[in-house]
Amino acid sequence: AQSVSQHNHHVILSEAASLELGCNYSYGGTVNLFWYVQYPGQHLQLLLKYFSGDPLVKGIKGFEAEFIKSKFSFNLRKPSVQWSDTAEYFCAVNPYNAGNMLTFGGGTRLMVKP
Amino acid sequence: DTGVSQNPRHKITKRGQNVTFRCDPISEHNRLYWYRQTLGQGPEFLTYFQNEAQLEKSRLLSDRFSAERPKGSFSTLEIQRTEQGDSAMYLCASSQDRGLAKNIQYFGAGTRLSVL
């Protein structure tokens, strides 16, 4: 069965610092990739997705992610974080043509200090 | 509000009791999913419906769990003879199988179950 690893469980940054959250998955075939964000007290929201094409995808609020197939990675980046980015971030994978379930990583809790 | 709606938001029950949760998906979405999330973990897939047909079930979905989507609209998740290990957040998501938003799952706020 596929698995998703998010190696950073907790990240603390100051405002304006750059962010990179790691995500690796263990599936050899074609995958759809997602990053979801959960702000305190709110539901999971889609941040960005990759289905095909340009491996560098841009999402909402200045976030982007790069799919590197050879490394089975889909890392999330933001050049300059804001206090309002404090949230929990989840990477998720859906193997193409292997059902519709999402397999999530364990999440990374980001705290941005003002 | 046209998002995914889940009721109740919180449920406290005693061990051994039965509980039922409801999910109303986004109206034009024909796919509906249930996930379970425990503290400090990412959501784990439980089951998936395409219209009224239950097409996938995780091995996490024991015999005490049953999900239905009788008319292809709302869905219910029932847990019989609850155990303390069932305490978790139960999330519902929906998606459509065509169009620009194909295969993007939209999540509800969840039902938090506490089994005493």
GROMACS .gro file of C-alpha atoms in nm:
model
  230
    1ALA     CA    1   0.000   0.000   0.000
    2GLN     CA    2   0.115   0.350  -0.072
    3SER     CA    3   0.235   0.575   0.208
    4VAL     CA    4   0.308   0.945   0.244
    5SER     CA    5   0.580   1.085   0.467
    6GLN     CA    6   0.602   1.435   0.599
    7HIS     CA    7   0.929   1.450   0.784
    8ASN     CA    8   0.876   1.783   0.957
    9HIS     CA    9   0.614   1.743   1.227
   10HIS     CA   10   0.651   2.089   1.377
   11VAL     CA   11   0.805   2.396   1.219
   12ILE     CA   12   0.846   2.735   1.384
   13LEU     CA   13   0.939   3.035   1.170
   14SER     CA   14   0.948   3.408   1.203
   15GLU     CA   15   0.748   3.624   0.966
   16ALA     CA   16   0.918   3.681   0.630
   17ALA     CA   17   1.120   3.359   0.659
   18SER     CA   18   1.110   3.115   0.371
   19LEU     CA   19   0.924   2.788   0.406
   20GLU     CA   20   0.979   2.443   0.263
   21LEU     CA   21   0.781   2.144   0.383
   22GLY     CA   22   0.885   1.803   0.267
   23CYS     CA   23   0.654   1.535   0.129
   24ASN     CA   24   0.761   1.196  -0.005
   25TYR     CA   25   0.537   0.915  -0.123
   26SER     CA   26   0.590   0.548  -0.195
   27TYR     CA   27   0.409   0.465  -0.514
   28GLY     CA   28   0.580   0.385  -0.841
   29GLY     CA   29   0.305   0.474  -1.084
   30THR     CA   30   0.136   0.792  -1.193
   31VAL     CA   31  -0.009   0.992  -0.907
   32ASN     CA   32  -0.224   1.293  -0.838
   33LEU     CA   33  -0.072   1.506  -0.561
   34PHE     CA   34  -0.229   1.754  -0.324
   35TRP     CA   35  -0.147   1.987  -0.039
   36TYR     CA   36  -0.427   2.071   0.202
   37VAL     CA   37  -0.417   2.327   0.481
   38GLN     CA   38  -0.614   2.334   0.803
   39TYR     CA   39  -0.623   2.668   0.981
   40PRO     CA   40  -0.704   2.661   1.353
   41GLY     CA   41  -1.069   2.572   1.406
   42GLN     CA   42  -1.138   2.534   1.035
   43HIS     CA   43  -1.185   2.247   0.791
   44LEU     CA   44  -0.931   2.112   0.546
   45GLN     CA   45  -0.890   2.335   0.243
   46LEU     CA   46  -0.712   2.265  -0.083
   47LEU     CA   47  -0.392   2.465  -0.119
   48LEU     CA   48  -0.275   2.329  -0.453
   49LYS     CA   49  -0.273   2.017  -0.669
   50TYR     CA   50  -0.069   1.844  -0.935
   51PHE     CA   51  -0.228   1.616  -1.193
   52SER     CA   52   0.004   1.648  -1.493
   53GLY     CA   53   0.208   1.897  -1.694
   54ASP     CA   54   0.439   2.158  -1.544
   55PRO     CA   55   0.584   2.003  -1.227
   56LEU     CA   56   0.596   2.343  -1.058
   57VAL     CA   57   0.245   2.427  -0.948
   58LYS     CA   58   0.121   2.743  -0.788
   59GLY     CA   59  -0.158   2.754  -0.536
   60ILE     CA   60  -0.339   3.006  -0.327
   61LYS     CA   61  -0.180   3.258  -0.089
   62GLY     CA   62   0.160   3.251  -0.259
   63PHE     CA   63   0.228   2.881  -0.205
   64GLU     CA   64   0.388   2.661  -0.467
   65ALA     CA   65   0.500   2.301  -0.487
   66GLU     CA   66   0.738   2.111  -0.709
   67PHE     CA   67   0.682   1.753  -0.819
   68ILE     CA   68   1.009   1.566  -0.863
   69LYS     CA   69   0.920   1.226  -1.000
   70SER     CA   70   1.267   1.076  -0.958
   71LYS     CA   71   1.262   1.161  -0.588
   72PHE     CA   72   0.894   1.074  -0.530
   73SER     CA   73   0.863   1.417  -0.372
   74PHE     CA   74   0.615   1.703  -0.375
   75ASN     CA   75   0.759   1.969  -0.147
   76LEU     CA   76   0.563   2.279  -0.053
   77ARG     CA   77   0.732   2.620  -0.058
   78LYS     CA   78   0.657   2.982   0.018
   79PRO     CA   79   0.922   3.254  -0.013
   80SER     CA   80   0.798   3.468   0.276
   81VAL     CA   81   0.556   3.341   0.539
   82GLN     CA   82   0.305   3.548   0.730
   83TRP     CA   83   0.159   3.505   1.076
   84SER     CA   84  -0.169   3.408   0.905
   85ASP     CA   85   0.003   3.100   0.757
   86THR     CA   86   0.002   2.939   1.101
   87ALA     CA   87  -0.182   2.613   1.034
   88GLU     CA   88  -0.139   2.241   0.983
   89TYR     CA   89  -0.037   2.131   0.634
   90PHE     CA   90  -0.114   1.790   0.487
   91CYS     CA   91   0.031   1.629   0.178
   92ALA     CA   92  -0.194   1.374   0.005
   93VAL     CA   93  -0.154   1.129  -0.282
   94ASN     CA   94  -0.407   0.961  -0.508
   95PRO     CA   95  -0.257   0.697  -0.737
   96TYR     CA   96  -0.396   0.744  -1.084
   97ASN     CA   97  -0.653   0.483  -1.181
   98ALA     CA   98  -0.620   0.309  -0.846
   99GLY     CA   99  -0.939   0.421  -0.680
  100ASN     CA  100  -1.032   0.760  -0.552
  101MET     CA  101  -0.904   0.751  -0.198
  102LEU     CA  102  -0.651   1.002  -0.075
  103THR     CA  103  -0.358   0.881   0.132
  104PHE     CA  104  -0.245   1.158   0.365
  105GLY     CA  105   0.081   1.225   0.538
  106GLY     CA  106   0.087   1.283   0.911
  107GLY     CA  107   0.082   1.660   0.872
  108THR     CA  108   0.319   1.943   0.958
  109ARG     CA  109   0.217   2.197   1.216
  110LEU     CA  110   0.354   2.539   1.122
  111MET     CA  111   0.374   2.822   1.368
  112VAL     CA  112   0.473   3.164   1.239
  113LYS     CA  113   0.588   3.408   1.504
  114PRO     CA  114   0.493   3.773   1.443
  115ASP     CA  115  -2.334   2.785   0.261
  116THR     CA  116  -2.282   2.548  -0.029
  117GLY     CA  117  -1.994   2.346   0.115
  118VAL     CA  118  -1.992   1.998   0.265
  119SER     CA  119  -2.207   1.991   0.577
  120GLN     CA  120  -2.166   1.745   0.864
  121ASN     CA  121  -2.389   1.686   1.164
  122PRO     CA  122  -2.353   1.676   1.451
  123ARG     CA  123  -2.029   1.867   1.503
  124HIS     CA  124  -1.964   1.693   1.832
  125LYS     CA  125  -2.092   1.367   1.976
  126ILE     CA  126  -2.019   1.229   2.320
  127THR     CA  127  -2.134   0.877   2.388
  128LYS     CA  128  -2.080   0.594   2.629
  129ARG     CA  129  -1.892   0.283   2.529
  130GLY     CA  130  -2.126   0.028   2.376
  131GLN     CA  131  -2.376   0.278   2.239
  132ASN     CA  132  -2.452   0.324   1.869
  133VAL     CA  133  -2.392   0.656   1.695
  134THR     CA  134  -2.484   0.790   1.353
  135PHE     CA  135  -2.332   1.082   1.167
  136ARG     CA  136  -2.470   1.260   0.863
  137CYS     CA  137  -2.293   1.420   0.568
  138ASP     CA  138  -2.451   1.644   0.304
  139PRO     CA  139  -2.212   1.684   0.010
  140ILE     CA  140  -2.187   1.976  -0.230
  141SER     CA  141  -2.503   1.945  -0.435
  142GLU     CA  142  -2.359   1.864  -0.778
  143HIS     CA  143  -2.096   1.622  -0.644
  144ASN     CA  144  -2.165   1.255  -0.718
  145ARG     CA  145  -1.872   1.117  -0.516
  146LEU     CA  146  -1.867   1.108  -0.137
  147TYR     CA  147  -1.591   0.995   0.097
  148TRP     CA  148  -1.554   0.923   0.467
  149TYR     CA  149  -1.223   0.961   0.650
  150ARG     CA  150  -1.119   0.930   1.013
  151GLN     CA  151  -0.859   1.153   1.177
  152THR     CA  152  -0.704   1.095   1.517
  153LEU     CA  153  -0.500   1.349   1.708
  154GLY     CA  154  -0.164   1.420   1.549
  155GLN     CA  155  -0.236   1.212   1.240
  156GLY     CA  156  -0.352   1.280   0.888
  157PRO     CA  157  -0.696   1.168   0.775
  158GLU     CA  158  -0.733   0.796   0.696
  159PHE     CA  159  -0.968   0.676   0.425
  160LEU     CA  160  -1.269   0.472   0.535
  161THR     CA  161  -1.505   0.440   0.239
  162TYR     CA  162  -1.619   0.597  -0.087
  163PHE     CA  163  -1.947   0.624  -0.278
  164GLN     CA  164  -2.012   0.695  -0.641
  165ASN     CA  165  -2.375   0.807  -0.640
  166GLU     CA  166  -2.549   0.548  -0.420
  167ALA     CA  167  -2.297   0.270  -0.479
  168GLN     CA  168  -2.033   0.203  -0.215
  169LEU     CA  169  -1.729   0.128  -0.431
  170GLU     CA  170  -1.439   0.113  -0.189
  171LYS     CA  171  -1.400   0.018   0.175
  172SER     CA  172  -1.086   0.035   0.383
  173ARG     CA  173  -0.980  -0.249   0.608
  174LEU     CA  174  -1.018   0.013   0.883
  175LEU     CA  175  -1.393  -0.015   0.836
  176SER     CA  176  -1.469  -0.296   1.077
  177ASP     CA  177  -1.799  -0.483   1.092
  178ARG     CA  178  -1.922  -0.232   1.349
  179PHE     CA  179  -1.906   0.045   1.092
  180SER     CA  180  -2.162   0.088   0.817
  181ALA     CA  181  -2.211   0.367   0.569
  182GLU     CA  182  -2.501   0.436   0.338
  183ARG     CA  183  -2.593   0.680   0.068
  184PRO     CA  184  -2.942   0.563  -0.022
  185LYS     CA  185  -3.043   0.826  -0.276
  186GLY     CA  186  -2.702   0.933  -0.394
  187SER     CA  187  -2.724   1.257  -0.201
  188PHE     CA  188  -2.655   1.265   0.175
  189SER     CA  189  -2.470   0.985   0.351
  190THR     CA  190  -2.477   0.838   0.699
  191LEU     CA  191  -2.201   0.665   0.890
  192GLU     CA  192  -2.309   0.443   1.177
  193ILE     CA  193  -2.085   0.296   1.441
  194GLN     CA  194  -2.235   0.017   1.647
  195ARG     CA  195  -2.117  -0.082   1.997
  196THR     CA  196  -1.872   0.207   2.015
  197GLU     CA  197  -1.532   0.153   2.170
  198GLN     CA  198  -1.295   0.409   2.318
  199GLY     CA  199  -1.066   0.356   2.020
  200ASP     CA  200  -1.339   0.494   1.795
  201SER     CA  201  -1.283   0.840   1.943
  202ALA     CA  202  -1.169   1.054   1.650
  203MET     CA  203  -1.275   1.321   1.407
  204TYR     CA  204  -1.486   1.176   1.127
  205LEU     CA  205  -1.450   1.373   0.806
  206CYS     CA  206  -1.667   1.371   0.498
  207ALA     CA  207  -1.556   1.492   0.157
  208SER     CA  208  -1.718   1.515  -0.183
  209SER     CA  209  -1.601   1.553  -0.540
  210GLN     CA  210  -1.729   1.538  -0.894
  211ASP     CA  211  -1.613   1.302  -1.164
  212ARG     CA  212  -1.603   1.551  -1.449
  213GLY     CA  213  -1.519   1.911  -1.526
  214LEU     CA  214  -1.240   2.137  -1.409
  215ALA     CA  215  -1.279   2.031  -1.045
  216LYS     CA  216  -1.272   1.660  -1.125
  217ASN     CA  217  -1.113   1.453  -0.851
  218ILE     CA  218  -1.069   1.744  -0.612
  219GLN     CA  219  -1.210   1.648  -0.274
  220TYR     CA  220  -1.376   1.918  -0.065
  221PHE     CA  221  -1.398   1.849   0.306
  222GLY     CA  222  -1.655   1.922   0.570
  223ALA     CA  223  -1.575   2.044   0.921
  224GLY     CA  224  -1.608   1.694   1.062
  225THR     CA  225  -1.787   1.527   1.351
  226ARG     CA  226  -1.578   1.486   1.663
  227LEU     CA  227  -1.669   1.165   1.846
  228SER     CA  228  -1.572   1.109   2.207
  229VAL     CA  229  -1.641   0.766   2.353
  230LEU     CA  230  -1.635   0.759   2.733
   0.00000   0.00000   0.00000
